[in-house]
Amino acid sequence: MDAEQRRVHDQIVLGPRGRIQGPLRAALYNAELADRWQALGELLRYRTRLTRRQSELAILLTGRACQSPFEWYAHRQEAEKAGIESAVIDALLAREHPQGLDADDDAVVRFAAELNRFNSVSDATYAVALQRFDAQTLVELTALVGYYTMVAMTLNAHEIPLPAGVEPAFPLPQHQAVQDAAAAPAPQRPR
């Protein structure tokens, strides 16, 4: 590392993350990018009006929508620490809407799911979320989903590895096509 990379590295390690992992490993190739990245991530993860639980619901949903095994792995642990029930986590993993959420959590999940699926949200979903939260919180939720989409894309594109001995919950998108092709029946030739 050059001096600027070392400065950013040390700043990240001394901050709330306590270590360099995931996409910051790649971003650190450009010290200014890594510095701005970590500052935005710190703001969105630790200093919004969303509860920790709501943030982790949106992050897990985004990690699954983007098929990012590393993001899923890292934030599944954080979701458990935030008190998110196993059944809710399992539903998100299966790409199903979790049952039994309170109205606030349900609004977060529906908003994040639509944003991930359609790159926007319907007027109805926005209105329900706005009844539960204020406009600032919805802007923060949108930014959180966008930020973790960038995180997932970086993790996937550069194939940032999971810790040794950890099996991915699902394959990377670029590996899914290979698995799908291997599992498909061989085409039959006309006789």
Short mmCIF file of C-alpha atoms in Angstrom, two decimals:
data_model
loop_
_atom_site.label_atom_id
_atom_site.label_comp_id
_atom_site.label_asym_id
_atom_site.label_seq_id
_atom_site.Cartn_x
_atom_site.Cartn_y
_atom_site.Cartn_z
CA MET A 1 0.00 0.00 0.00
CA ASP A 2 1.09 3.53 -0.62
CA ALA A 3 0.81 6.16 2.13
CA GLU A 4 -2.74 7.24 1.18
CA GLN A 5 -3.98 3.64 0.99
CA ARG A 6 -2.42 2.98 4.41
CA ARG A 7 -4.11 6.08 5.87
CA VAL A 8 -7.54 4.99 4.57
CA HIS A 9 -6.91 1.39 5.67
CA ASP A 10 -6.05 2.49 9.20
CA GLN A 11 -9.03 4.86 9.35
CA ILE A 12 -11.39 2.00 8.39
CA VAL A 13 -9.83 -0.43 10.86
CA LEU A 14 -10.10 2.11 13.69
CA GLY A 15 -13.77 2.87 12.83
CA PRO A 16 -16.93 0.91 13.66
CA ARG A 17 -16.09 -1.86 11.16
CA GLY A 18 -12.85 -2.72 12.94
CA ARG A 19 -11.40 -4.45 9.88
CA ILE A 20 -11.08 -4.42 6.12
CA GLN A 21 -13.30 -6.98 4.48
CA GLY A 22 -15.59 -7.45 1.57
CA PRO A 23 -15.75 -4.75 -1.10
CA LEU A 24 -13.37 -2.40 0.67
CA ARG A 25 -10.63 -4.89 -0.16
CA ALA A 26 -11.24 -4.07 -3.83
CA ALA A 27 -12.01 -0.36 -3.35
CA LEU A 28 -8.73 0.17 -1.51
CA TYR A 29 -6.92 -0.02 -4.86
CA ASN A 30 -8.15 3.58 -5.20
CA ALA A 31 -7.63 5.21 -1.81
CA GLU A 32 -9.99 8.11 -2.48
CA LEU A 33 -12.73 5.74 -3.62
CA ALA A 34 -12.25 3.56 -0.53
CA ASP A 35 -12.29 6.60 1.74
CA ARG A 36 -15.54 7.97 0.32
CA TRP A 37 -17.03 4.46 0.12
CA GLN A 38 -16.39 3.70 3.77
CA ALA A 39 -17.74 7.09 4.86
CA LEU A 40 -20.97 6.60 2.92
CA GLY A 41 -21.29 3.04 4.17
CA GLU A 42 -20.73 4.11 7.77
CA LEU A 43 -23.42 6.79 7.45
CA LEU A 44 -25.96 4.47 5.85
CA ARG A 45 -25.32 1.55 8.14
CA TYR A 46 -24.95 3.27 11.49
CA ARG A 47 -26.49 6.74 11.32
CA THR A 48 -29.94 6.68 9.68
CA ARG A 49 -33.41 6.77 11.16
CA LEU A 50 -33.85 3.08 10.36
CA THR A 51 -33.44 0.68 13.24
CA ARG A 52 -30.59 -1.79 13.04
CA ARG A 53 -33.15 -4.53 12.41
CA GLN A 54 -34.76 -2.59 9.54
CA SER A 55 -31.37 -1.87 7.97
CA GLU A 56 -30.36 -5.52 8.14
CA LEU A 57 -33.67 -6.63 6.62
CA ALA A 58 -33.07 -4.32 3.65
CA ILE A 59 -29.41 -5.35 3.33
CA LEU A 60 -30.18 -9.09 3.45
CA LEU A 61 -32.93 -8.67 0.90
CA THR A 62 -30.56 -6.73 -1.36
CA GLY A 63 -27.76 -9.25 -0.96
CA ARG A 64 -30.11 -12.05 -1.98
CA ALA A 65 -31.62 -10.07 -4.85
CA CYS A 66 -28.10 -9.40 -6.19
CA GLN A 67 -27.06 -13.03 -5.59
CA SER A 68 -24.09 -11.99 -3.47
CA PRO A 69 -22.96 -14.90 -1.27
CA PHE A 70 -20.48 -12.74 0.65
CA GLU A 71 -23.02 -10.01 1.39
CA TRP A 72 -25.53 -12.67 2.47
CA TYR A 73 -22.98 -14.38 4.72
CA ALA A 74 -21.79 -11.17 6.39
CA HIS A 75 -25.23 -9.69 6.93
CA ARG A 76 -26.93 -12.90 7.98
CA GLN A 77 -24.70 -12.76 11.04
CA GLU A 78 -25.56 -9.09 11.56
CA ALA A 79 -29.27 -9.83 11.10
CA GLU A 80 -29.12 -12.50 13.78
CA LYS A 81 -27.39 -10.05 16.13
CA ALA A 82 -30.15 -7.53 15.39
CA GLY A 83 -32.75 -10.06 16.53
CA ILE A 84 -34.14 -11.06 13.15
CA GLU A 85 -35.79 -14.44 13.51
CA SER A 86 -34.47 -17.50 11.64
CA ALA A 87 -37.81 -17.96 9.87
CA VAL A 88 -37.59 -14.43 8.47
CA ILE A 89 -34.00 -14.97 7.32
CA ASP A 90 -34.94 -18.32 5.75
CA ALA A 91 -37.85 -16.70 3.88
CA LEU A 92 -35.55 -14.01 2.48
CA LEU A 93 -33.07 -16.69 1.43
CA ALA A 94 -35.89 -18.54 -0.36
CA ARG A 95 -36.92 -15.24 -1.99
CA GLU A 96 -40.26 -15.29 -0.22
CA HIS A 97 -42.00 -12.53 1.71
CA PRO A 98 -41.47 -13.21 5.43
CA GLN A 99 -44.56 -13.81 7.56
CA GLY A 100 -45.24 -12.24 10.94
CA LEU A 101 -43.41 -8.94 10.48
CA ASP A 102 -44.70 -5.89 12.29
CA ALA A 103 -46.05 -3.06 10.10
CA ASP A 104 -42.78 -1.09 10.06
CA ASP A 105 -40.60 -4.08 9.14
CA ASP A 106 -43.14 -5.17 6.53
CA ALA A 107 -43.07 -1.71 4.93
CA VAL A 108 -39.24 -1.83 4.80
CA VAL A 109 -39.21 -5.30 3.23
CA ARG A 110 -41.87 -4.44 0.64
CA PHE A 111 -40.13 -1.17 -0.28
CA ALA A 112 -36.69 -2.82 -0.58
CA ALA A 113 -38.09 -5.81 -2.49
CA GLU A 114 -39.78 -3.61 -5.08
CA LEU A 115 -36.76 -1.36 -5.37
CA ASN A 116 -34.53 -4.38 -6.00
CA ARG A 117 -36.93 -6.04 -8.41
CA PHE A 118 -38.16 -3.08 -10.42
CA ASN A 119 -35.52 -0.40 -9.72
CA SER A 120 -38.34 1.72 -8.31
CA VAL A 121 -41.39 1.39 -6.06
CA SER A 122 -45.07 1.63 -6.85
CA ASP A 123 -47.14 4.56 -5.65
CA ALA A 124 -49.03 2.21 -3.32
CA THR A 125 -45.87 0.83 -1.70
CA TYR A 126 -44.42 4.31 -1.36
CA ALA A 127 -47.61 5.59 0.26
CA VAL A 128 -47.68 2.75 2.81
CA ALA A 129 -44.01 3.33 3.66
CA LEU A 130 -44.62 7.07 3.98
CA GLN A 131 -47.41 6.36 6.48
CA ARG A 132 -44.93 4.40 8.62
CA PHE A 133 -41.87 6.64 8.15
CA ASP A 134 -41.03 10.17 7.10
CA ALA A 135 -39.54 11.22 3.76
CA GLN A 136 -36.00 11.39 5.16
CA THR A 137 -36.18 7.76 6.28
CA LEU A 138 -37.40 6.66 2.84
CA VAL A 139 -34.53 8.51 1.18
CA GLU A 140 -32.13 6.79 3.60
CA LEU A 141 -33.71 3.39 2.87
CA THR A 142 -33.39 3.99 -0.87
CA ALA A 143 -29.76 5.01 -0.47
CA LEU A 144 -29.07 1.95 1.73
CA VAL A 145 -30.46 -0.40 -0.93
CA GLY A 146 -28.48 1.39 -3.65
CA TYR A 147 -25.29 1.32 -1.62
CA TYR A 148 -25.59 -2.40 -0.87
CA THR A 149 -26.34 -3.06 -4.53
CA MET A 150 -22.98 -1.45 -5.32
CA VAL A 151 -21.40 -3.55 -2.56
CA ALA A 152 -22.93 -6.75 -3.96
CA MET A 153 -21.83 -5.98 -7.51
CA THR A 154 -18.28 -5.34 -6.35
CA LEU A 155 -18.18 -8.50 -4.27
CA ASN A 156 -19.56 -10.56 -7.15
CA ALA A 157 -17.49 -9.05 -9.97
CA HIS A 158 -14.21 -9.43 -8.09
CA GLU A 159 -15.25 -12.74 -6.47
CA ILE A 160 -14.22 -11.61 -3.00
CA PRO A 161 -13.91 -14.96 -1.22
CA LEU A 162 -15.84 -16.11 1.80
CA PRO A 163 -13.77 -16.97 4.86
CA ALA A 164 -12.06 -20.36 4.70
CA GLY A 165 -14.46 -23.20 5.43
CA VAL A 166 -17.63 -21.17 4.79
CA GLU A 167 -19.92 -22.58 2.11
CA PRO A 168 -21.91 -20.07 0.08
CA ALA A 169 -25.68 -20.04 0.65
CA PHE A 170 -26.11 -19.83 -3.14
CA PRO A 171 -23.80 -19.51 -6.16
CA LEU A 172 -22.49 -16.31 -7.67
CA PRO A 173 -24.60 -15.17 -10.64
CA GLN A 174 -21.73 -15.85 -13.05
CA HIS A 175 -21.53 -19.43 -11.75
CA GLN A 176 -25.30 -20.03 -11.66
CA ALA A 177 -25.52 -20.28 -15.45
CA VAL A 178 -22.86 -23.00 -15.45
CA GLN A 179 -24.74 -24.94 -12.75
CA ASP A 180 -28.05 -24.50 -14.56
CA ALA A 181 -26.54 -25.78 -17.81
CA ALA A 182 -25.00 -28.81 -16.08
CA ALA A 183 -28.33 -29.69 -14.44
CA ALA A 184 -30.39 -29.36 -17.62
CA PRO A 185 -31.14 -32.51 -19.59
CA ALA A 186 -29.04 -32.98 -22.69
CA PRO A 187 -30.84 -31.85 -25.84
CA GLN A 188 -32.13 -34.67 -28.01
CA ARG A 189 -31.06 -34.75 -31.62
CA PRO A 190 -33.64 -35.48 -34.25
CA ARG A 191 -33.28 -38.92 -35.80
#
